[in-house]
Short mmCIF file of C-alpha atoms and ligand atoms in Angstrom, two decimals:
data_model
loop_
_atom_site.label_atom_id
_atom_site.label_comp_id
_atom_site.label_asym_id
_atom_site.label_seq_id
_atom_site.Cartn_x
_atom_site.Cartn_y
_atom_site.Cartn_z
CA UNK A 11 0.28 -4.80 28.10
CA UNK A 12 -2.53 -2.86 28.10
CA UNK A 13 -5.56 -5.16 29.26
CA UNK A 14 -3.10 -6.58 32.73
CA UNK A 15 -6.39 -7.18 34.88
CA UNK A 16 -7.42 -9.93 32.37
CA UNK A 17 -5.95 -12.94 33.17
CA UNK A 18 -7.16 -17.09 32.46
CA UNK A 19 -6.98 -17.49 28.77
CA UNK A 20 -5.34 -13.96 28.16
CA UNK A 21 -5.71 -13.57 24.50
CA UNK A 22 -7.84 -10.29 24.49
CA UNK A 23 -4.47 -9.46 26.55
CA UNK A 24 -1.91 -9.80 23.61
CA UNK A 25 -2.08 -6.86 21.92
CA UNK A 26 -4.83 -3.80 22.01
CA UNK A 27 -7.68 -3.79 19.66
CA UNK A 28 -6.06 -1.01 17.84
CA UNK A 29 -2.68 0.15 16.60
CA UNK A 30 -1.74 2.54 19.40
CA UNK A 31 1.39 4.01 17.82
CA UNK A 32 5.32 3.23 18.34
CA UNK A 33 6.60 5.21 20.95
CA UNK A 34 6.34 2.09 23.35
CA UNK A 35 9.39 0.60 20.78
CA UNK A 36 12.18 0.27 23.01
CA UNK A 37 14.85 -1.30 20.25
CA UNK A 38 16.03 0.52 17.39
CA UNK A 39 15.79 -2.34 15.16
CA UNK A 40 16.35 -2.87 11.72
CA UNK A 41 13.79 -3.27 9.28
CA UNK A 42 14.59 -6.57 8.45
CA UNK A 43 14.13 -7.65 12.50
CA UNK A 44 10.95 -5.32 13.02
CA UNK A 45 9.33 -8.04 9.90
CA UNK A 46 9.94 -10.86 12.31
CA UNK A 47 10.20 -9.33 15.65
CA UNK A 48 7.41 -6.33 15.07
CA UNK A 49 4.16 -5.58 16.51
CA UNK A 50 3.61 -8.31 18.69
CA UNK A 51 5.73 -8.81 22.19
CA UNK A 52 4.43 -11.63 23.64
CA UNK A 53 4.55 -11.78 27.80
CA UNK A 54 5.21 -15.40 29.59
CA UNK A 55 3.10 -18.07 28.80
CA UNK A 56 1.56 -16.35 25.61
CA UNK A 57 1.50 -18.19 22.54
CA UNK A 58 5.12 -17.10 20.54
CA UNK A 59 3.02 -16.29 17.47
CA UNK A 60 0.00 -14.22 17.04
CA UNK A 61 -3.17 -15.37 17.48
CA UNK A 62 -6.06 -15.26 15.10
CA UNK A 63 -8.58 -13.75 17.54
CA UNK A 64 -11.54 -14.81 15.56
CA UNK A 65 -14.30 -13.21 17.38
CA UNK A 66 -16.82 -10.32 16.21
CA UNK A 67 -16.60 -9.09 20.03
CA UNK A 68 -14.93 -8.96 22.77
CA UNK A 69 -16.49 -9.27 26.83
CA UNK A 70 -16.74 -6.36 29.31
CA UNK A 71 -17.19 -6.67 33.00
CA UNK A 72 -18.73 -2.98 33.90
CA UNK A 73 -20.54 -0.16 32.16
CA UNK A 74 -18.10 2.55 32.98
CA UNK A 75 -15.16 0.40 30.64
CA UNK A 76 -17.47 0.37 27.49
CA UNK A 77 -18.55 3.75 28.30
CA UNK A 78 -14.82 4.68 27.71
CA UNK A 79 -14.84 2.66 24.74
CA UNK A 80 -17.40 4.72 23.05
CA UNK A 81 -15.78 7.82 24.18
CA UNK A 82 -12.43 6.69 22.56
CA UNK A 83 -10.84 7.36 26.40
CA UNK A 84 -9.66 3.37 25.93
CA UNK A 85 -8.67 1.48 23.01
CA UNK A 86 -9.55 -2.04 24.00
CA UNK A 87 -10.97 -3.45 21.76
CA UNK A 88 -14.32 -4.02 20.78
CA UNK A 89 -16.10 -4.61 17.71
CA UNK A 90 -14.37 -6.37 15.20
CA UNK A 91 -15.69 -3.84 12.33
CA UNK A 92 -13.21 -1.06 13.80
CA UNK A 93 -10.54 -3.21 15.73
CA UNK A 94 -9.16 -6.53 16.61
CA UNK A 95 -6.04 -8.33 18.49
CA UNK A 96 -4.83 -9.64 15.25
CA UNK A 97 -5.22 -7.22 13.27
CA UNK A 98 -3.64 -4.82 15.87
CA UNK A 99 -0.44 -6.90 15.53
CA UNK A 100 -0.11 -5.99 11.69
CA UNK A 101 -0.95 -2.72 12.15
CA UNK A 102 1.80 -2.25 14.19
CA UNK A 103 4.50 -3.91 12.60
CA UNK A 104 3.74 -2.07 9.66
CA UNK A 105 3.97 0.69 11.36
CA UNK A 106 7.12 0.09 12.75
CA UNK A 107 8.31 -1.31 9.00
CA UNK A 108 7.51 2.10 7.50
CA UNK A 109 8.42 4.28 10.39
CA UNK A 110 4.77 6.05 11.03
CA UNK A 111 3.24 6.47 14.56
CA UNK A 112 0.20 4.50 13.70
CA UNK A 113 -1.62 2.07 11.09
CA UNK A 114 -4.56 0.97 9.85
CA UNK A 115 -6.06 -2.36 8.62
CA UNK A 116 -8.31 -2.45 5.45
CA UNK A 117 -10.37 -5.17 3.60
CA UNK A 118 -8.43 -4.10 0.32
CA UNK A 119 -6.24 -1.61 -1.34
CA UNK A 120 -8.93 -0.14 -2.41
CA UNK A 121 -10.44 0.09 0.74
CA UNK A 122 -6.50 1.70 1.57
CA UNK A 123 -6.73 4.34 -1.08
CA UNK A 124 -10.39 5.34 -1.04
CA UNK A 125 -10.26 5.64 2.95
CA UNK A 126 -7.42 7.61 2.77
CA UNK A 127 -8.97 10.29 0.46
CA UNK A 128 -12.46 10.63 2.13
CA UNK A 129 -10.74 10.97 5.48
CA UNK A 130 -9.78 14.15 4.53
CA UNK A 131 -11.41 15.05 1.47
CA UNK A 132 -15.19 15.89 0.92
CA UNK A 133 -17.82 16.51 -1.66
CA UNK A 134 -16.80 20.07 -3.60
CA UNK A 135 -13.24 19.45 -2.52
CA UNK A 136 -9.53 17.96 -5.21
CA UNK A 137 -7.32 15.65 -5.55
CA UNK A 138 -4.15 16.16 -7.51
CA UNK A 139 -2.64 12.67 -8.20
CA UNK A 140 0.29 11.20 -10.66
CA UNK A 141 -1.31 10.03 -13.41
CA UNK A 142 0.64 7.00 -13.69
CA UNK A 143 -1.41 4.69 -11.46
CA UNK A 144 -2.99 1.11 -11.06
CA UNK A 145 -6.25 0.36 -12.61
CA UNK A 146 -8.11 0.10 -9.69
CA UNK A 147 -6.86 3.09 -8.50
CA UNK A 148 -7.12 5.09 -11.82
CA UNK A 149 -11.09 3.55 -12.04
CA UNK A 150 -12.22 5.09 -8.16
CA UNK A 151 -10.77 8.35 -9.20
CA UNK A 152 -11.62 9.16 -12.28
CA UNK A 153 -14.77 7.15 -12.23
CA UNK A 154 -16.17 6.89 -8.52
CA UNK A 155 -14.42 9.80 -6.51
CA UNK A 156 -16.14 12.18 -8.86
CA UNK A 157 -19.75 11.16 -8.28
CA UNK A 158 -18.81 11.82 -4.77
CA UNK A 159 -18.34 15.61 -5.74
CA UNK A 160 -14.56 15.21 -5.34
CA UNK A 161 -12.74 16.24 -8.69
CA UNK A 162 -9.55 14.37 -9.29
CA UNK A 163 -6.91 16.21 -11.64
CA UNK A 164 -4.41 13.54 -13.09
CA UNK A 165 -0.73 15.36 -13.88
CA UNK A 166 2.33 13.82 -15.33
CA UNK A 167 4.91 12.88 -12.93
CA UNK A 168 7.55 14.40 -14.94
CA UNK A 169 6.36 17.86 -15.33
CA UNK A 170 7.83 20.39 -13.75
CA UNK A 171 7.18 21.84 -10.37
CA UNK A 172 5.65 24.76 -11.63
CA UNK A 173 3.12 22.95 -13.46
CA UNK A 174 2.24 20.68 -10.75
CA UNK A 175 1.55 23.66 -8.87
CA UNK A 176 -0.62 25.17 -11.38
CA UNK A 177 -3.02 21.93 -11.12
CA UNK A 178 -3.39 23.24 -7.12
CA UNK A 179 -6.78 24.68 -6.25
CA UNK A 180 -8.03 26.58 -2.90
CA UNK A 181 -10.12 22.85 -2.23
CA UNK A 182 -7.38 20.68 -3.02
CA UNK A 183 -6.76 18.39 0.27
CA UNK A 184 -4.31 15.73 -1.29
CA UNK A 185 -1.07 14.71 -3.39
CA UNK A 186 -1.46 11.17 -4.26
CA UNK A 187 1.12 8.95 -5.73
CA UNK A 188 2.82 5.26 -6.64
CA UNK A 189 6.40 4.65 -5.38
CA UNK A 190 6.88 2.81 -8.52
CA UNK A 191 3.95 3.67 -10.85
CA UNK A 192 1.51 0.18 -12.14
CA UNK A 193 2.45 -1.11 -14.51
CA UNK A 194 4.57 1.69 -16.48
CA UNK A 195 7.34 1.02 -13.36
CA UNK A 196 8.11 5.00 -13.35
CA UNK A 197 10.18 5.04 -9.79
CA UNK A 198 8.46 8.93 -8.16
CA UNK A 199 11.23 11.91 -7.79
CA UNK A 200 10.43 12.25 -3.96
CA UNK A 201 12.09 15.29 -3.77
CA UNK A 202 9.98 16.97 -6.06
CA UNK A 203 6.29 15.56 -5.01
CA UNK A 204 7.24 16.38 -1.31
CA UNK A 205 8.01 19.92 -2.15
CA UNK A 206 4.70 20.15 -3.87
CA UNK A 207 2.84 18.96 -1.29
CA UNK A 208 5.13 20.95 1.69
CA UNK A 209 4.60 24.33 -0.34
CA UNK A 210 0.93 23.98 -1.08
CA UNK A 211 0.33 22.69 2.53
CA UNK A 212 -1.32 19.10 1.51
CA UNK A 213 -0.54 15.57 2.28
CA UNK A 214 1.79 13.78 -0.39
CA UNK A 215 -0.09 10.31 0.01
CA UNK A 216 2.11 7.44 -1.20
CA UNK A 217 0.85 3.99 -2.50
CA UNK A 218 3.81 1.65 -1.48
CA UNK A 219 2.62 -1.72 -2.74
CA UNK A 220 5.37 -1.76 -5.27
CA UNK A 221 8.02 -0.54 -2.86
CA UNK A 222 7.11 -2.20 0.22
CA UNK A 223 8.72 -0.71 3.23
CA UNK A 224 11.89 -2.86 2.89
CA UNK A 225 12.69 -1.84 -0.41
CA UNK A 226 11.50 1.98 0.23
CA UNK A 227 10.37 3.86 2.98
CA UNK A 228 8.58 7.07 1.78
CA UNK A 229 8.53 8.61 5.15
CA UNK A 230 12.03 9.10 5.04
CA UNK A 231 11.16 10.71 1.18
CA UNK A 232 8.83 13.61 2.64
CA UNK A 233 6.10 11.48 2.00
CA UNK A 234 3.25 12.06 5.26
CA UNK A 235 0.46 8.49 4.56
CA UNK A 236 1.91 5.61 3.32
CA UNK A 237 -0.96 3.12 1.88
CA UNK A 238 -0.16 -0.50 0.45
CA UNK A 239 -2.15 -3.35 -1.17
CA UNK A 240 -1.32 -5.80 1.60
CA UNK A 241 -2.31 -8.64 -1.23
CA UNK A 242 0.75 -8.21 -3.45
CA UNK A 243 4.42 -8.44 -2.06
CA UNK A 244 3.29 -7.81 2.14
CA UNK A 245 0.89 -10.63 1.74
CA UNK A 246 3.36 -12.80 -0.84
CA UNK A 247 1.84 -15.89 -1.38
CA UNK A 248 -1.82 -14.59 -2.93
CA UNK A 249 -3.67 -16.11 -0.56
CA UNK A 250 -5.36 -12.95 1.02
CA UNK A 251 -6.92 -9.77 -0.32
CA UNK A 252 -6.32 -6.96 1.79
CA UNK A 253 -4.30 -3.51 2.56
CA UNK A 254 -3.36 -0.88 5.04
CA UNK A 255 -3.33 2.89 5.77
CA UNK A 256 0.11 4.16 7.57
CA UNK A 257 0.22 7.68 9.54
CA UNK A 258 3.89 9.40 9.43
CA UNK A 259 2.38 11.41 12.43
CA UNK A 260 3.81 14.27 10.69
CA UNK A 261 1.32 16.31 8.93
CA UNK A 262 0.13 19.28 10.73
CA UNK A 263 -3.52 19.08 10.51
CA UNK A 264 -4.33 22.47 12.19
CA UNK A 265 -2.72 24.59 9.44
CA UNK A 266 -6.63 25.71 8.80
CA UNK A 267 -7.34 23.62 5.68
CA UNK A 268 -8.57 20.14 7.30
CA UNK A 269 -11.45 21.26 9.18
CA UNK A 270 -12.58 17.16 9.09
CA UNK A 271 -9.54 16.75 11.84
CA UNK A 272 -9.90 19.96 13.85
CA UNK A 273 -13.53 20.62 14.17
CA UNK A 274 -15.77 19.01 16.40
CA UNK A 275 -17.33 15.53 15.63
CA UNK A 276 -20.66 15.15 16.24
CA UNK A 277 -20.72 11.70 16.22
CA UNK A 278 -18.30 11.11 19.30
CA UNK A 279 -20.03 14.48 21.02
CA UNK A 280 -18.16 16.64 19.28
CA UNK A 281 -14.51 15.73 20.32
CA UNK A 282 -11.65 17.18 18.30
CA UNK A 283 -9.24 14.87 16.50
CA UNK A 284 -6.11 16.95 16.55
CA UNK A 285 -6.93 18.27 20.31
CA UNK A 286 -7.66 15.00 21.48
CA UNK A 287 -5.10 12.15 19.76
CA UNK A 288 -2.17 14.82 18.57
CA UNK A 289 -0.09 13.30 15.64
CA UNK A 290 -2.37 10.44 15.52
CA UNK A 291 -5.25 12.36 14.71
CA UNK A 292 -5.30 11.29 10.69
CA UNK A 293 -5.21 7.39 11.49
CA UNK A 294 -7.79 7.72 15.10
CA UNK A 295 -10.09 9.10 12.49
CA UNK A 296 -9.97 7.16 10.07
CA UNK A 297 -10.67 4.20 12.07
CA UNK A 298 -13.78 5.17 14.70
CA UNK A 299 -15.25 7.29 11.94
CA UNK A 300 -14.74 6.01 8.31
CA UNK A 301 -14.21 2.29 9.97
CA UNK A 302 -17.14 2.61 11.41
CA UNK A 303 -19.84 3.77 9.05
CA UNK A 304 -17.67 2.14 5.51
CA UNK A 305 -16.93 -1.25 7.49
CA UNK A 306 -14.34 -2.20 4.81
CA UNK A 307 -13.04 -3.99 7.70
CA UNK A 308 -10.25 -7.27 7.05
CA UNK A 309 -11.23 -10.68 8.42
CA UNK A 310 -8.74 -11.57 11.53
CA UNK A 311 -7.33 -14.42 9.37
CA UNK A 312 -6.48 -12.37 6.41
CA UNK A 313 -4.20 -10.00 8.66
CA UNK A 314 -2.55 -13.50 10.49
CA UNK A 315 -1.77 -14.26 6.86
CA UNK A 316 -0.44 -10.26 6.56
CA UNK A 317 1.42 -11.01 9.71
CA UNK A 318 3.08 -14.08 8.63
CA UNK A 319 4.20 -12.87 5.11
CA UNK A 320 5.77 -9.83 6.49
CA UNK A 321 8.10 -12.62 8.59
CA UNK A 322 9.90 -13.32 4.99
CA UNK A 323 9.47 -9.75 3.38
CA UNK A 324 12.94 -8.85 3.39
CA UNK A 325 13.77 -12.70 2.11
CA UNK A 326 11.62 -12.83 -0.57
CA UNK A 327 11.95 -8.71 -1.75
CA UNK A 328 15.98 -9.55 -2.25
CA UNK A 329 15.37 -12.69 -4.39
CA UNK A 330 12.02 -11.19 -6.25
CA UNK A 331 14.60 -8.29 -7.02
CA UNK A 332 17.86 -10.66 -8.14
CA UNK A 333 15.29 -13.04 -10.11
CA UNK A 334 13.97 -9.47 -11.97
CA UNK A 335 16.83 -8.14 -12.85
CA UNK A 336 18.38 -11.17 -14.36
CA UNK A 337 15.02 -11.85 -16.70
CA UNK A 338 15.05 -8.29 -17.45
CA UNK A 339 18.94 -8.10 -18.96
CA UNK A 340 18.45 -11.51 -20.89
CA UNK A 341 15.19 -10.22 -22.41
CA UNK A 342 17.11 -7.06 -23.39
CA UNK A 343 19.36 -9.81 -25.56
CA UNK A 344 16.34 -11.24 -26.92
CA UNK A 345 15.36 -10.59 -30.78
CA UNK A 346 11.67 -11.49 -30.63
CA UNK A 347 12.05 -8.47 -27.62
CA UNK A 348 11.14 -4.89 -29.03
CA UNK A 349 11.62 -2.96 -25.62
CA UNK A 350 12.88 -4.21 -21.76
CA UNK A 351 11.20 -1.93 -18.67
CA UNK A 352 12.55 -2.29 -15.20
CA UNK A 353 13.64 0.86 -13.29
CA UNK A 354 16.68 -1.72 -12.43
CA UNK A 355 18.04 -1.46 -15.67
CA UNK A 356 20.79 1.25 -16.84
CA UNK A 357 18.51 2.02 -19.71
CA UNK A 358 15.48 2.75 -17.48
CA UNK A 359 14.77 6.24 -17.27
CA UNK A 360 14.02 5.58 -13.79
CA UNK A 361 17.32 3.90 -13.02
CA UNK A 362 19.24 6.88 -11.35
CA UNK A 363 15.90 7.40 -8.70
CA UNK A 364 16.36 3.79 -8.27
CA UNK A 365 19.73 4.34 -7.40
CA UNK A 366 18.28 6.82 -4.35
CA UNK A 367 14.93 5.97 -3.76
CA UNK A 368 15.40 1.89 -3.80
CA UNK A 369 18.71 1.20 -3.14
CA UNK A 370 18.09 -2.40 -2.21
CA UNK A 371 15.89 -3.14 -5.19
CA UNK A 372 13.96 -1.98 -8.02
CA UNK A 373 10.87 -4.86 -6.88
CA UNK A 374 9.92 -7.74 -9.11
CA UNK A 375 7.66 -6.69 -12.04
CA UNK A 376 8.99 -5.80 -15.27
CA UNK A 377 7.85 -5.05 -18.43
CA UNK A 378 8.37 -5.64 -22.02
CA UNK A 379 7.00 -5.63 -25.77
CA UNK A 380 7.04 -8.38 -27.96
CA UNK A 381 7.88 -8.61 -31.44
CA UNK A 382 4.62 -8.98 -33.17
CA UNK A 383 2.19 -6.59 -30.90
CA UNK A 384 -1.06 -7.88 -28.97
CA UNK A 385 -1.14 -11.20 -31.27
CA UNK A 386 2.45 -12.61 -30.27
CA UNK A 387 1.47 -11.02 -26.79
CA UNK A 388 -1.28 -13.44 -26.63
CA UNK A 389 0.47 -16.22 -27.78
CA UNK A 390 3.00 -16.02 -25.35
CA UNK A 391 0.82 -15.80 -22.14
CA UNK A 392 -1.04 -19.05 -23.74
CA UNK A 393 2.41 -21.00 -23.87
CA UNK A 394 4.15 -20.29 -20.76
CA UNK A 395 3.87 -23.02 -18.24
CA UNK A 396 6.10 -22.43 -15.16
CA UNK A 397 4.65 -19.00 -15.34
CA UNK A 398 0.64 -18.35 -15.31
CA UNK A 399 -1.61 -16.02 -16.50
CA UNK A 400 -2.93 -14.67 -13.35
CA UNK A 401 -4.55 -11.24 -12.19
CA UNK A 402 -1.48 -10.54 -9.82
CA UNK A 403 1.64 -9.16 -8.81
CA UNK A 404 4.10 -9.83 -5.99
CA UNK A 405 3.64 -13.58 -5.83
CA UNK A 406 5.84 -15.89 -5.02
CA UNK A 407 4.88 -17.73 -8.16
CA UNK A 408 5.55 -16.08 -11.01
CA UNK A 409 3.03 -14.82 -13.12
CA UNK A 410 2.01 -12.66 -16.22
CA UNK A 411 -0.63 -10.17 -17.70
CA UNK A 412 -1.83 -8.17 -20.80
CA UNK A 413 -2.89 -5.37 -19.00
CA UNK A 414 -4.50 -3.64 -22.58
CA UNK A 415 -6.76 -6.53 -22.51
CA UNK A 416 -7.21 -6.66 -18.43
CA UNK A 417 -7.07 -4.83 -15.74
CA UNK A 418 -6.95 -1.51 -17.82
CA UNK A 419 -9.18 -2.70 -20.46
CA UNK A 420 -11.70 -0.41 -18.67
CA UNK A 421 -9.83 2.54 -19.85
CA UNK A 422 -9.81 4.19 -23.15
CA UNK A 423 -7.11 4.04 -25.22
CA UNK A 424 -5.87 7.48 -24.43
CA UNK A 425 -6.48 6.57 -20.35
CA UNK A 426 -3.90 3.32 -21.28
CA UNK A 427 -1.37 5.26 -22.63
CA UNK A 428 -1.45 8.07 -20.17
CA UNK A 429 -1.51 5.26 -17.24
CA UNK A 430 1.47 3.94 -19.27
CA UNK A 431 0.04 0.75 -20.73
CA UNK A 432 0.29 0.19 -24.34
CA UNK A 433 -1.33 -2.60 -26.62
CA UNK A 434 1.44 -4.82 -26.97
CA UNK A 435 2.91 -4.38 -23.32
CA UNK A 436 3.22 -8.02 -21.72
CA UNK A 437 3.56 -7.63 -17.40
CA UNK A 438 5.56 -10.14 -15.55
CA UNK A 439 5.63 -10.66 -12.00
CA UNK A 440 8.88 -12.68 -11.58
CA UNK A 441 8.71 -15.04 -8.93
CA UNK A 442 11.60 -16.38 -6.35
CA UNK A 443 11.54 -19.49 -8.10
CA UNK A 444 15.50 -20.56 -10.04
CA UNK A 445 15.30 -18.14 -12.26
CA UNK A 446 17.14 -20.50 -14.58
CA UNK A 447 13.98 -22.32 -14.95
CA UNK A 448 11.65 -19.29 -15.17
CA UNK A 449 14.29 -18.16 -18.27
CA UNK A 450 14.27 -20.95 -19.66
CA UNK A 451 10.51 -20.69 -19.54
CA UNK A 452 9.86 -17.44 -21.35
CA UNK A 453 12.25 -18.73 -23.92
CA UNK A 454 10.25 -21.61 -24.94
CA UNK A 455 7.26 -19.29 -24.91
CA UNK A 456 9.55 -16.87 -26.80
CA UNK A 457 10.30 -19.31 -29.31
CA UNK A 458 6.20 -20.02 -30.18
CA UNK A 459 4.86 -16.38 -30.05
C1 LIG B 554 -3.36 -4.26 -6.43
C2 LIG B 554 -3.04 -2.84 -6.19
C3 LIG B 554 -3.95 -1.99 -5.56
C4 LIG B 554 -5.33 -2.45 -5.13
O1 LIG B 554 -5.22 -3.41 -4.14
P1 LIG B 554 -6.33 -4.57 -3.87
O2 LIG B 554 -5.78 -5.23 -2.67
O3 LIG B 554 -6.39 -5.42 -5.09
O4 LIG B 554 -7.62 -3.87 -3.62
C5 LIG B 554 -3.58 -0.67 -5.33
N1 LIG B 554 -2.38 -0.21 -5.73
C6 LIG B 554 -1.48 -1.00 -6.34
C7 LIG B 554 -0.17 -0.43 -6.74
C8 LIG B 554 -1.77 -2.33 -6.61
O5 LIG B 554 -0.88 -3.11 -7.23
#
């Protein structure tokens, strides 16, 4: 591996502080084995799992190595803000999982999405994004991204490509998007975004946390940066808050419009991104620059816990998808139900991109109104028991949410309905519990609301 002289204890020696890209992959494996198998190749006599290599900082023997540190010759690692063993063993198998050349580790989604703008977007420069996004996500760019100096222009996903276009300025730097938009569950036509973005010569940024790279692999849609809320479905059991930046290694920086990736850096002595790391340019930077000064670094535990819920992705995704569907046809039958949405459904008006985009699965969050608007709404989150009342999605557990009067309570009215909430939408996370019992649960709820 890459640190051989180190020997004794050997655990700086398990992986490299940072994701150095895929091409030392010698299997073609399957998704499904790269979850368990990914990232992490132990040699003899290293532990079989990954470590947590809890440690701010890691020990050098002479000047010249930590020179080459510095100079980004080496990528040993060495300060936990921008790298670490652990966390390079996520980064990796995620990287694998979604089929990009490198990865990066974040404290959040947040931290996923807003690093993944600012690494290539600055003050006086736009964003064109679907406007069919999380909360969060909706709040930093309408909201945060702005007193930055970068405008963010919202368009519906279904308009045509024409229009899309029209939103397109000189500045704009990025097409931003939701495999399956939060909560509205709007699958995204590929085909269309990624001939935006190829024609106007920007990055068609994808937020995967619905999809998760077993159900849907955007690289393979024309997609170029993959980001996911590694708390939801990667993470699975809510136990860690975190997310991560993927590079297709695809993107051709130098076509004269990202001047952030071809023009010296000052900071490292004015060394050239694109000259110096080739197609991993976007995800190098993003790490020894915005790592750096941001520091919305994850904790080496939180990306063990990453690590170890990726082992069971593939597991849980199938029964998460199963469990969703089933809830979402007998809700159809109920007659306190007003409306069913899950893209997995025949009367989705997703279900045909399903059909191409997520063959495997339309995820595990549905959606539905309730006879008797926000009050009955209410009344049924207070009388479920199996299923809580939780901020969350992609749980094991299942869970549920009025977003109206939650997580896009922040928004005006108008912002809900154009994000695709509306006041009497109820959000359930369905769980990989028997999905007898979680049925039989909503009923009972059902039957009191
Ligand atoms: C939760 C979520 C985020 C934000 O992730 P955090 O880990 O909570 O910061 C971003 N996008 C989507 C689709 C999400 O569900």
């Amino acid at each position: 591996m890459l640190f051989p002289e180190i020997s004794g204890f050997g655990l700086l020696g398990l992986v490299s502080g940072f994701s150095k890209g895929v091409e030392t992959m010698d299997e073609q494996w399957s998704v499904e084995t790269l979850a368990i198998q990914g990232g992490y190749r132990p040699e003899a006599a290293q532990p079989r799992v990954t470590p947590i290599v809890q440690s701010t900082t890691f020990k050098y023997d002479n000047a010249d190595h930590m020179a080459s540190l510095f100079d980004l010759d080496c990528f040993d690692p060495m300060y936990t803000r921008i790298g670490n063993p652990t966390w390079a063993a996520f980064e990796q198998k995620m990287a694998e999982m979604e089929g990009g050349v490198g990865a990066l580790a974040t404290s959040s989604g947040q931290a996923a999405s807003t690093l993944s703008i600012l690494n290539i977007c600055r003050s006086g420069e736009h964003v064109v994004t679907a406007g069919t996004l999380y909360g969060g996500t909706y709040s930093l760019f309408y909201n945060t991204l702005p007193k930055m100096g970068i405008e963010v222009t919202f368009v519906d996903p279904e308009a045509s490509i024409e229009e899309i276009k029209s939103h397109f300025r000189p500045e704009t730097k990025v097409l931003f998007a939701e495999t399956i938009g939060n909560p509205g569950l709007n699958v995204l036509d590929f085909e269309k975004f990624s001939a935006v973005a190829k024609e106007m010569q920007v990055p068609l940024v994808i937020d995967n946390t619905f999809g998760t790279p077993y159900l849907c692999r955007p690289f393979e849609h024309g997609a170029d940066i993959v980001i996911h809320s590694a708390t939801k479905y990667i993470d699975g059991h809510a136990t860690s808050v975190g997310g991560v930046i993927v590079d297709s290694g695809r993107f051709d920086w130098s076509n004269g419009r990202y001047p952030e990736l071809t023009e010296p850096d000052s900071s490292y002595h004015g060394l050239c991104y694109t000259e110096k790391f080739g197609n991993m340019a976007y995800i190098i930077k993003a790490r020894v620059q915005l790592m750096r000064d941001l520091g919305t670094s994850p904790s080496p535990f939180n990306t063990f816990m990453f690590n170890h819920g990726l082992e069971t992705l593939h597991v849980r995704m199938q029964r998460h998808c199963e469990n969703a569907l089933e809830v979402a046809k007998r809700l159809e039958l109920h007659p306190k139900v007003k409306w069913v949405s899950y893209p997995g459904l025949p009367s989705h008006p997703s279900y045909e991109r399903v059909q191409k985009y997520l063959p495997k699965g339309a995820s595990g969050v549905l959606t539905f109104g309730i006879e008797g608007g926000v009050e009955a709404g209410r009344r049924f989150m207070e009388s479920t028991k199996l299923i809580a009342m939780v901020v969350h999605v992609g749980d094991v557990r299942s869970c549920v949410l009025h977003p109206a009067s939650t997580t896009h309570r922040q928004l005006s009215e108008e912002q809900q309905i154009a994000s695709g909430v509306t006041p009497d939408l109820i959000r359930l996370s369905v769980g990989i519990e028997n999905v007898e019992d979680i049925i039989a649960d909503i009923d009972q709820a059902l039957a009191k609301s």
